[in-house]
Amino acid sequence: MITPSQVNSGKWGISNYSRVFHQIAVDEKHPAVKLMVGETFTPSGNWSTYPPHRHERHNPPEEVFLEEIYYYRVDHPKGWGLARHYSDDGAIDFAGVIKDDTLHLIPKGYHTVVAAPGFTVYYLWFLAGEERVQIPYVDPEMRFIDQATKMIKNIEDNLSV
């Protein structure tokens, strides 16, 4: 059994690509051979897992291969969001509607999610691979967003001291 006090929680991202996460079973405190489990709450109008990232090559410390599954819930029967899933070679190029009780299999490729305004999109995520470590590989075309996020976060942290 994993209790709430054993779960690492916080906020990833900033501005309209911030979201709340709970890492339920992701490290040595929670014994497992290959599986990591967490959940993310994406607020109204916000992007999640942004900028898009992948886990398809085993090339540590830059990237570790992990297959991923998202199980979505939406906080209203008419609620929805969108998922974007694509690969470097163009073999995967998908954008689709997320509704409550949607399952998204992500064996490879970059991925991101957005909650439609007025709705919260929740997803329970499962990662599995040879190593139990999260090293997301951000789309090189979008890395400037990740770098700007880190700079803004550092400024915010220094202002709150």
JSON list of C-alpha atoms in Angstrom, two decimals:
[
{"chain": "A", "resi": 1, "resn": "MET", "atom": "CA", "xyz": [0.00, 0.00, 0.00]},
{"chain": "A", "resi": 2, "resn": "ILE", "atom": "CA", "xyz": [1.21, 3.50, -0.84]},
{"chain": "A", "resi": 3, "resn": "THR", "atom": "CA", "xyz": [-0.01, 6.25, 1.47]},
{"chain": "A", "resi": 4, "resn": "PRO", "atom": "CA", "xyz": [-0.37, 9.95, 0.55]},
{"chain": "A", "resi": 5, "resn": "SER", "atom": "CA", "xyz": [2.69, 10.81, 2.64]},
{"chain": "A", "resi": 6, "resn": "GLN", "atom": "CA", "xyz": [4.77, 8.54, 0.38]},
{"chain": "A", "resi": 7, "resn": "VAL", "atom": "CA", "xyz": [3.72, 10.34, -2.80]},
{"chain": "A", "resi": 8, "resn": "ASN", "atom": "CA", "xyz": [5.88, 13.08, -4.29]},
{"chain": "A", "resi": 9, "resn": "SER", "atom": "CA", "xyz": [3.61, 15.96, -5.37]},
{"chain": "A", "resi": 10, "resn": "GLY", "atom": "CA", "xyz": [4.12, 19.35, -6.93]},
{"chain": "A", "resi": 11, "resn": "LYS", "atom": "CA", "xyz": [3.68, 21.53, -9.98]},
{"chain": "A", "resi": 12, "resn": "TRP", "atom": "CA", "xyz": [5.38, 21.14, -13.34]},
{"chain": "A", "resi": 13, "resn": "GLY", "atom": "CA", "xyz": [5.57, 23.97, -15.85]},
{"chain": "A", "resi": 14, "resn": "ILE", "atom": "CA", "xyz": [4.51, 27.61, -15.61]},
{"chain": "A", "resi": 15, "resn": "SER", "atom": "CA", "xyz": [1.74, 29.88, -16.86]},
{"chain": "A", "resi": 16, "resn": "ASN", "atom": "CA", "xyz": [-0.70, 28.11, -19.22]},
{"chain": "A", "resi": 17, "resn": "TYR", "atom": "CA", "xyz": [1.41, 24.96, -19.33]},
{"chain": "A", "resi": 18, "resn": "SER", "atom": "CA", "xyz": [1.45, 24.26, -15.62]},
{"chain": "A", "resi": 19, "resn": "ARG", "atom": "CA", "xyz": [-0.13, 21.22, -14.04]},
{"chain": "A", "resi": 20, "resn": "VAL", "atom": "CA", "xyz": [-0.22, 19.41, -10.70]},
{"chain": "A", "resi": 21, "resn": "PHE", "atom": "CA", "xyz": [1.44, 16.02, -10.47]},
{"chain": "A", "resi": 22, "resn": "HIS", "atom": "CA", "xyz": [1.57, 13.13, -8.02]},
{"chain": "A", "resi": 23, "resn": "GLN", "atom": "CA", "xyz": [4.38, 10.60, -8.52]},
{"chain": "A", "resi": 24, "resn": "ILE", "atom": "CA", "xyz": [2.81, 7.56, -6.89]},
{"chain": "A", "resi": 25, "resn": "ALA", "atom": "CA", "xyz": [5.42, 4.87, -7.54]},
{"chain": "A", "resi": 26, "resn": "VAL", "atom": "CA", "xyz": [8.49, 6.10, -9.39]},
{"chain": "A", "resi": 27, "resn": "ASP", "atom": "CA", "xyz": [11.58, 5.34, -7.33]},
{"chain": "A", "resi": 28, "resn": "GLU", "atom": "CA", "xyz": [13.30, 2.84, -5.05]},
{"chain": "A", "resi": 29, "resn": "LYS", "atom": "CA", "xyz": [10.94, 3.72, -2.16]},
{"chain": "A", "resi": 30, "resn": "HIS", "atom": "CA", "xyz": [8.26, 1.84, -4.09]},
{"chain": "A", "resi": 31, "resn": "PRO", "atom": "CA", "xyz": [9.69, -1.50, -5.21]},
{"chain": "A", "resi": 32, "resn": "ALA", "atom": "CA", "xyz": [8.86, -2.59, -8.73]},
{"chain": "A", "resi": 33, "resn": "VAL", "atom": "CA", "xyz": [10.89, -4.12, -11.52]},
{"chain": "A", "resi": 34, "resn": "LYS", "atom": "CA", "xyz": [9.85, -1.93, -14.46]},
{"chain": "A", "resi": 35, "resn": "LEU", "atom": "CA", "xyz": [6.71, 0.05, -13.65]},
{"chain": "A", "resi": 36, "resn": "MET", "atom": "CA", "xyz": [6.31, 3.73, -12.67]},
{"chain": "A", "resi": 37, "resn": "VAL", "atom": "CA", "xyz": [2.92, 5.26, -11.88]},
{"chain": "A", "resi": 38, "resn": "GLY", "atom": "CA", "xyz": [1.72, 8.82, -11.40]},
{"chain": "A", "resi": 39, "resn": "GLU", "atom": "CA", "xyz": [-1.14, 11.17, -12.03]},
{"chain": "A", "resi": 40, "resn": "THR", "atom": "CA", "xyz": [-1.48, 14.65, -13.46]},
{"chain": "A", "resi": 41, "resn": "PHE", "atom": "CA", "xyz": [-4.24, 17.25, -13.18]},
{"chain": "A", "resi": 42, "resn": "THR", "atom": "CA", "xyz": [-4.30, 19.71, -16.09]},
{"chain": "A", "resi": 43, "resn": "PRO", "atom": "CA", "xyz": [-6.37, 22.83, -15.34]},
{"chain": "A", "resi": 44, "resn": "SER", "atom": "CA", "xyz": [-8.80, 24.52, -17.70]},
{"chain": "A", "resi": 45, "resn": "GLY", "atom": "CA", "xyz": [-7.06, 25.79, -20.84]},
{"chain": "A", "resi": 46, "resn": "ASN", "atom": "CA", "xyz": [-3.63, 24.53, -19.81]},
{"chain": "A", "resi": 47, "resn": "TRP", "atom": "CA", "xyz": [-1.17, 22.32, -21.67]},
{"chain": "A", "resi": 48, "resn": "SER", "atom": "CA", "xyz": [0.36, 19.32, -19.99]},
{"chain": "A", "resi": 49, "resn": "THR", "atom": "CA", "xyz": [3.52, 17.37, -20.69]},
{"chain": "A", "resi": 50, "resn": "TYR", "atom": "CA", "xyz": [4.64, 20.49, -22.52]},
{"chain": "A", "resi": 51, "resn": "PRO", "atom": "CA", "xyz": [6.86, 21.02, -24.35]},
{"chain": "A", "resi": 52, "resn": "PRO", "atom": "CA", "xyz": [6.29, 17.64, -26.01]},
{"chain": "A", "resi": 53, "resn": "HIS", "atom": "CA", "xyz": [8.70, 14.89, -25.08]},
{"chain": "A", "resi": 54, "resn": "ARG", "atom": "CA", "xyz": [9.36, 11.23, -25.83]},
{"chain": "A", "resi": 55, "resn": "HIS", "atom": "CA", "xyz": [10.95, 8.17, -24.19]},
{"chain": "A", "resi": 56, "resn": "GLU", "atom": "CA", "xyz": [11.81, 6.00, -27.20]},
{"chain": "A", "resi": 57, "resn": "ARG", "atom": "CA", "xyz": [15.59, 5.52, -27.24]},
{"chain": "A", "resi": 58, "resn": "HIS", "atom": "CA", "xyz": [17.91, 4.06, -24.64]},
{"chain": "A", "resi": 59, "resn": "ASN", "atom": "CA", "xyz": [20.62, 6.72, -24.58]},
{"chain": "A", "resi": 60, "resn": "PRO", "atom": "CA", "xyz": [21.24, 7.73, -20.94]},
{"chain": "A", "resi": 61, "resn": "PRO", "atom": "CA", "xyz": [21.72, 10.29, -19.55]},
{"chain": "A", "resi": 62, "resn": "GLU", "atom": "CA", "xyz": [19.90, 12.05, -22.41]},
{"chain": "A", "resi": 63, "resn": "GLU", "atom": "CA", "xyz": [16.95, 9.67, -22.79]},
{"chain": "A", "resi": 64, "resn": "VAL", "atom": "CA", "xyz": [15.73, 6.31, -21.45]},
{"chain": "A", "resi": 65, "resn": "PHE", "atom": "CA", "xyz": [13.34, 4.02, -23.34]},
{"chain": "A", "resi": 66, "resn": "LEU", "atom": "CA", "xyz": [9.94, 3.77, -21.68]},
{"chain": "A", "resi": 67, "resn": "GLU", "atom": "CA", "xyz": [6.56, 2.80, -23.04]},
{"chain": "A", "resi": 68, "resn": "GLU", "atom": "CA", "xyz": [3.75, 4.94, -21.70]},
{"chain": "A", "resi": 69, "resn": "ILE", "atom": "CA", "xyz": [-0.01, 4.77, -21.24]},
{"chain": "A", "resi": 70, "resn": "TYR", "atom": "CA", "xyz": [-2.31, 7.65, -20.28]},
{"chain": "A", "resi": 71, "resn": "TYR", "atom": "CA", "xyz": [-5.75, 6.93, -18.83]},
{"chain": "A", "resi": 72, "resn": "TYR", "atom": "CA", "xyz": [-7.81, 10.13, -19.04]},
{"chain": "A", "resi": 73, "resn": "ARG", "atom": "CA", "xyz": [-10.68, 11.37, -16.94]},
{"chain": "A", "resi": 74, "resn": "VAL", "atom": "CA", "xyz": [-12.45, 14.69, -17.52]},
{"chain": "A", "resi": 75, "resn": "ASP", "atom": "CA", "xyz": [-14.36, 16.47, -14.75]},
{"chain": "A", "resi": 76, "resn": "HIS", "atom": "CA", "xyz": [-17.61, 16.95, -16.70]},
{"chain": "A", "resi": 77, "resn": "PRO", "atom": "CA", "xyz": [-19.64, 14.66, -18.99]},
{"chain": "A", "resi": 78, "resn": "LYS", "atom": "CA", "xyz": [-19.32, 17.16, -21.86]},
{"chain": "A", "resi": 79, "resn": "GLY", "atom": "CA", "xyz": [-15.68, 17.90, -21.02]},
{"chain": "A", "resi": 80, "resn": "TRP", "atom": "CA", "xyz": [-12.81, 17.29, -23.39]},
{"chain": "A", "resi": 81, "resn": "GLY", "atom": "CA", "xyz": [-9.21, 18.01, -24.23]},
{"chain": "A", "resi": 82, "resn": "LEU", "atom": "CA", "xyz": [-6.84, 17.30, -27.08]},
{"chain": "A", "resi": 83, "resn": "ALA", "atom": "CA", "xyz": [-3.83, 15.02, -27.39]},
{"chain": "A", "resi": 84, "resn": "ARG", "atom": "CA", "xyz": [-1.00, 15.54, -29.87]},
{"chain": "A", "resi": 85, "resn": "HIS", "atom": "CA", "xyz": [1.27, 12.56, -30.63]},
{"chain": "A", "resi": 86, "resn": "TYR", "atom": "CA", "xyz": [3.94, 12.56, -33.35]},
{"chain": "A", "resi": 87, "resn": "SER", "atom": "CA", "xyz": [7.31, 11.11, -34.32]},
{"chain": "A", "resi": 88, "resn": "ASP", "atom": "CA", "xyz": [10.45, 12.52, -35.94]},
{"chain": "A", "resi": 89, "resn": "ASP", "atom": "CA", "xyz": [9.97, 10.40, -39.05]},
{"chain": "A", "resi": 90, "resn": "GLY", "atom": "CA", "xyz": [6.30, 11.35, -39.50]},
{"chain": "A", "resi": 91, "resn": "ALA", "atom": "CA", "xyz": [5.09, 7.75, -39.10]},
{"chain": "A", "resi": 92, "resn": "ILE", "atom": "CA", "xyz": [3.02, 8.97, -36.13]},
{"chain": "A", "resi": 93, "resn": "ASP", "atom": "CA", "xyz": [1.14, 12.23, -36.64]},
{"chain": "A", "resi": 94, "resn": "PHE", "atom": "CA", "xyz": [-1.99, 12.26, -34.53]},
{"chain": "A", "resi": 95, "resn": "ALA", "atom": "CA", "xyz": [-4.15, 14.91, -32.91]},
{"chain": "A", "resi": 96, "resn": "GLY", "atom": "CA", "xyz": [-7.31, 13.67, -31.24]},
{"chain": "A", "resi": 97, "resn": "VAL", "atom": "CA", "xyz": [-10.08, 14.47, -28.81]},
{"chain": "A", "resi": 98, "resn": "ILE", "atom": "CA", "xyz": [-9.74, 13.30, -25.22]},
{"chain": "A", "resi": 99, "resn": "LYS", "atom": "CA", "xyz": [-12.99, 12.49, -23.49]},
{"chain": "A", "resi": 100, "resn": "ASP", "atom": "CA", "xyz": [-13.65, 10.95, -20.12]},
{"chain": "A", "resi": 101, "resn": "ASP", "atom": "CA", "xyz": [-12.47, 7.33, -19.89]},
{"chain": "A", "resi": 102, "resn": "THR", "atom": "CA", "xyz": [-10.03, 7.56, -22.85]},
{"chain": "A", "resi": 103, "resn": "LEU", "atom": "CA", "xyz": [-6.91, 5.39, -23.04]},
{"chain": "A", "resi": 104, "resn": "HIS", "atom": "CA", "xyz": [-3.87, 6.59, -25.01]},
{"chain": "A", "resi": 105, "resn": "LEU", "atom": "CA", "xyz": [-1.04, 4.13, -25.75]},
{"chain": "A", "resi": 106, "resn": "ILE", "atom": "CA", "xyz": [2.32, 5.83, -26.35]},
{"chain": "A", "resi": 107, "resn": "PRO", "atom": "CA", "xyz": [4.97, 3.22, -27.24]},
{"chain": "A", "resi": 108, "resn": "LYS", "atom": "CA", "xyz": [7.09, 5.92, -28.90]},
{"chain": "A", "resi": 109, "resn": "GLY", "atom": "CA", "xyz": [6.90, 9.48, -30.20]},
{"chain": "A", "resi": 110, "resn": "TYR", "atom": "CA", "xyz": [6.50, 12.95, -28.73]},
{"chain": "A", "resi": 111, "resn": "HIS", "atom": "CA", "xyz": [3.28, 13.69, -26.87]},
{"chain": "A", "resi": 112, "resn": "THR", "atom": "CA", "xyz": [1.41, 16.54, -25.22]},
{"chain": "A", "resi": 113, "resn": "VAL", "atom": "CA", "xyz": [-2.11, 17.22, -23.89]},
{"chain": "A", "resi": 114, "resn": "VAL", "atom": "CA", "xyz": [-4.31, 20.30, -23.51]},
{"chain": "A", "resi": 115, "resn": "ALA", "atom": "CA", "xyz": [-7.49, 20.73, -21.44]},
{"chain": "A", "resi": 116, "resn": "ALA", "atom": "CA", "xyz": [-10.30, 22.64, -23.15]},
{"chain": "A", "resi": 117, "resn": "PRO", "atom": "CA", "xyz": [-11.27, 25.84, -21.29]},
{"chain": "A", "resi": 118, "resn": "GLY", "atom": "CA", "xyz": [-13.80, 25.10, -18.57]},
{"chain": "A", "resi": 119, "resn": "PHE", "atom": "CA", "xyz": [-12.62, 21.53, -17.93]},
{"chain": "A", "resi": 120, "resn": "THR", "atom": "CA", "xyz": [-9.92, 19.80, -15.93]},
{"chain": "A", "resi": 121, "resn": "VAL", "atom": "CA", "xyz": [-8.21, 16.86, -17.62]},
{"chain": "A", "resi": 122, "resn": "TYR", "atom": "CA", "xyz": [-6.80, 14.22, -15.29]},
{"chain": "A", "resi": 123, "resn": "TYR", "atom": "CA", "xyz": [-4.62, 11.38, -16.43]},
{"chain": "A", "resi": 124, "resn": "LEU", "atom": "CA", "xyz": [-3.20, 8.40, -14.65]},
{"chain": "A", "resi": 125, "resn": "TRP", "atom": "CA", "xyz": [0.10, 7.55, -16.32]},
{"chain": "A", "resi": 126, "resn": "PHE", "atom": "CA", "xyz": [2.06, 4.36, -16.46]},
{"chain": "A", "resi": 127, "resn": "LEU", "atom": "CA", "xyz": [5.67, 4.13, -17.68]},
{"chain": "A", "resi": 128, "resn": "ALA", "atom": "CA", "xyz": [7.54, 0.87, -18.11]},
{"chain": "A", "resi": 129, "resn": "GLY", "atom": "CA", "xyz": [11.01, 0.05, -19.39]},
{"chain": "A", "resi": 130, "resn": "GLU", "atom": "CA", "xyz": [14.33, -1.52, -18.51]},
{"chain": "A", "resi": 131, "resn": "GLU", "atom": "CA", "xyz": [15.22, 1.31, -16.11]},
{"chain": "A", "resi": 132, "resn": "ARG", "atom": "CA", "xyz": [12.91, 3.01, -13.62]},
{"chain": "A", "resi": 133, "resn": "VAL", "atom": "CA", "xyz": [14.07, 6.55, -14.27]},
{"chain": "A", "resi": 134, "resn": "GLN", "atom": "CA", "xyz": [12.28, 9.45, -15.93]},
{"chain": "A", "resi": 135, "resn": "ILE", "atom": "CA", "xyz": [14.49, 11.21, -18.46]},
{"chain": "A", "resi": 136, "resn": "PRO", "atom": "CA", "xyz": [12.09, 12.77, -20.94]},
{"chain": "A", "resi": 137, "resn": "TYR", "atom": "CA", "xyz": [13.66, 13.84, -24.23]},
{"chain": "A", "resi": 138, "resn": "VAL", "atom": "CA", "xyz": [12.12, 17.17, -25.22]},
{"chain": "A", "resi": 139, "resn": "ASP", "atom": "CA", "xyz": [11.44, 17.76, -28.91]},
{"chain": "A", "resi": 140, "resn": "PRO", "atom": "CA", "xyz": [14.56, 19.68, -30.09]},
{"chain": "A", "resi": 141, "resn": "GLU", "atom": "CA", "xyz": [12.30, 22.02, -32.10]},
{"chain": "A", "resi": 142, "resn": "MET", "atom": "CA", "xyz": [10.58, 23.01, -28.84]},
{"chain": "A", "resi": 143, "resn": "ARG", "atom": "CA", "xyz": [13.53, 23.03, -26.42]},
{"chain": "A", "resi": 144, "resn": "PHE", "atom": "CA", "xyz": [13.64, 26.82, -26.34]},
{"chain": "A", "resi": 145, "resn": "ILE", "atom": "CA", "xyz": [10.32, 26.71, -24.43]},
{"chain": "A", "resi": 146, "resn": "ASP", "atom": "CA", "xyz": [11.79, 24.40, -21.79]},
{"chain": "A", "resi": 147, "resn": "GLN", "atom": "CA", "xyz": [14.85, 26.63, -21.44]},
{"chain": "A", "resi": 148, "resn": "ALA", "atom": "CA", "xyz": [12.69, 29.76, -21.07]},
{"chain": "A", "resi": 149, "resn": "THR", "atom": "CA", "xyz": [10.57, 27.97, -18.45]},
{"chain": "A", "resi": 150, "resn": "LYS", "atom": "CA", "xyz": [13.67, 27.20, -16.37]},
{"chain": "A", "resi": 151, "resn": "MET", "atom": "CA", "xyz": [14.85, 30.82, -16.60]},
{"chain": "A", "resi": 152, "resn": "ILE", "atom": "CA", "xyz": [11.45, 32.19, -15.53]},
{"chain": "A", "resi": 153, "resn": "LYS", "atom": "CA", "xyz": [11.21, 29.65, -12.69]},
{"chain": "A", "resi": 154, "resn": "ASN", "atom": "CA", "xyz": [14.65, 30.73, -11.40]},
{"chain": "A", "resi": 155, "resn": "ILE", "atom": "CA", "xyz": [13.58, 34.39, -11.48]},
{"chain": "A", "resi": 156, "resn": "GLU", "atom": "CA", "xyz": [10.32, 33.56, -9.66]},
{"chain": "A", "resi": 157, "resn": "ASP", "atom": "CA", "xyz": [12.21, 31.53, -7.03]},
{"chain": "A", "resi": 158, "resn": "ASN", "atom": "CA", "xyz": [14.66, 34.38, -6.41]},
{"chain": "A", "resi": 159, "resn": "LEU", "atom": "CA", "xyz": [11.86, 36.94, -6.11]},
{"chain": "A", "resi": 160, "resn": "SER", "atom": "CA", "xyz": [10.01, 34.86, -3.50]},
{"chain": "A", "resi": 161, "resn": "VAL", "atom": "CA", "xyz": [13.04, 34.66, -1.18]}
]
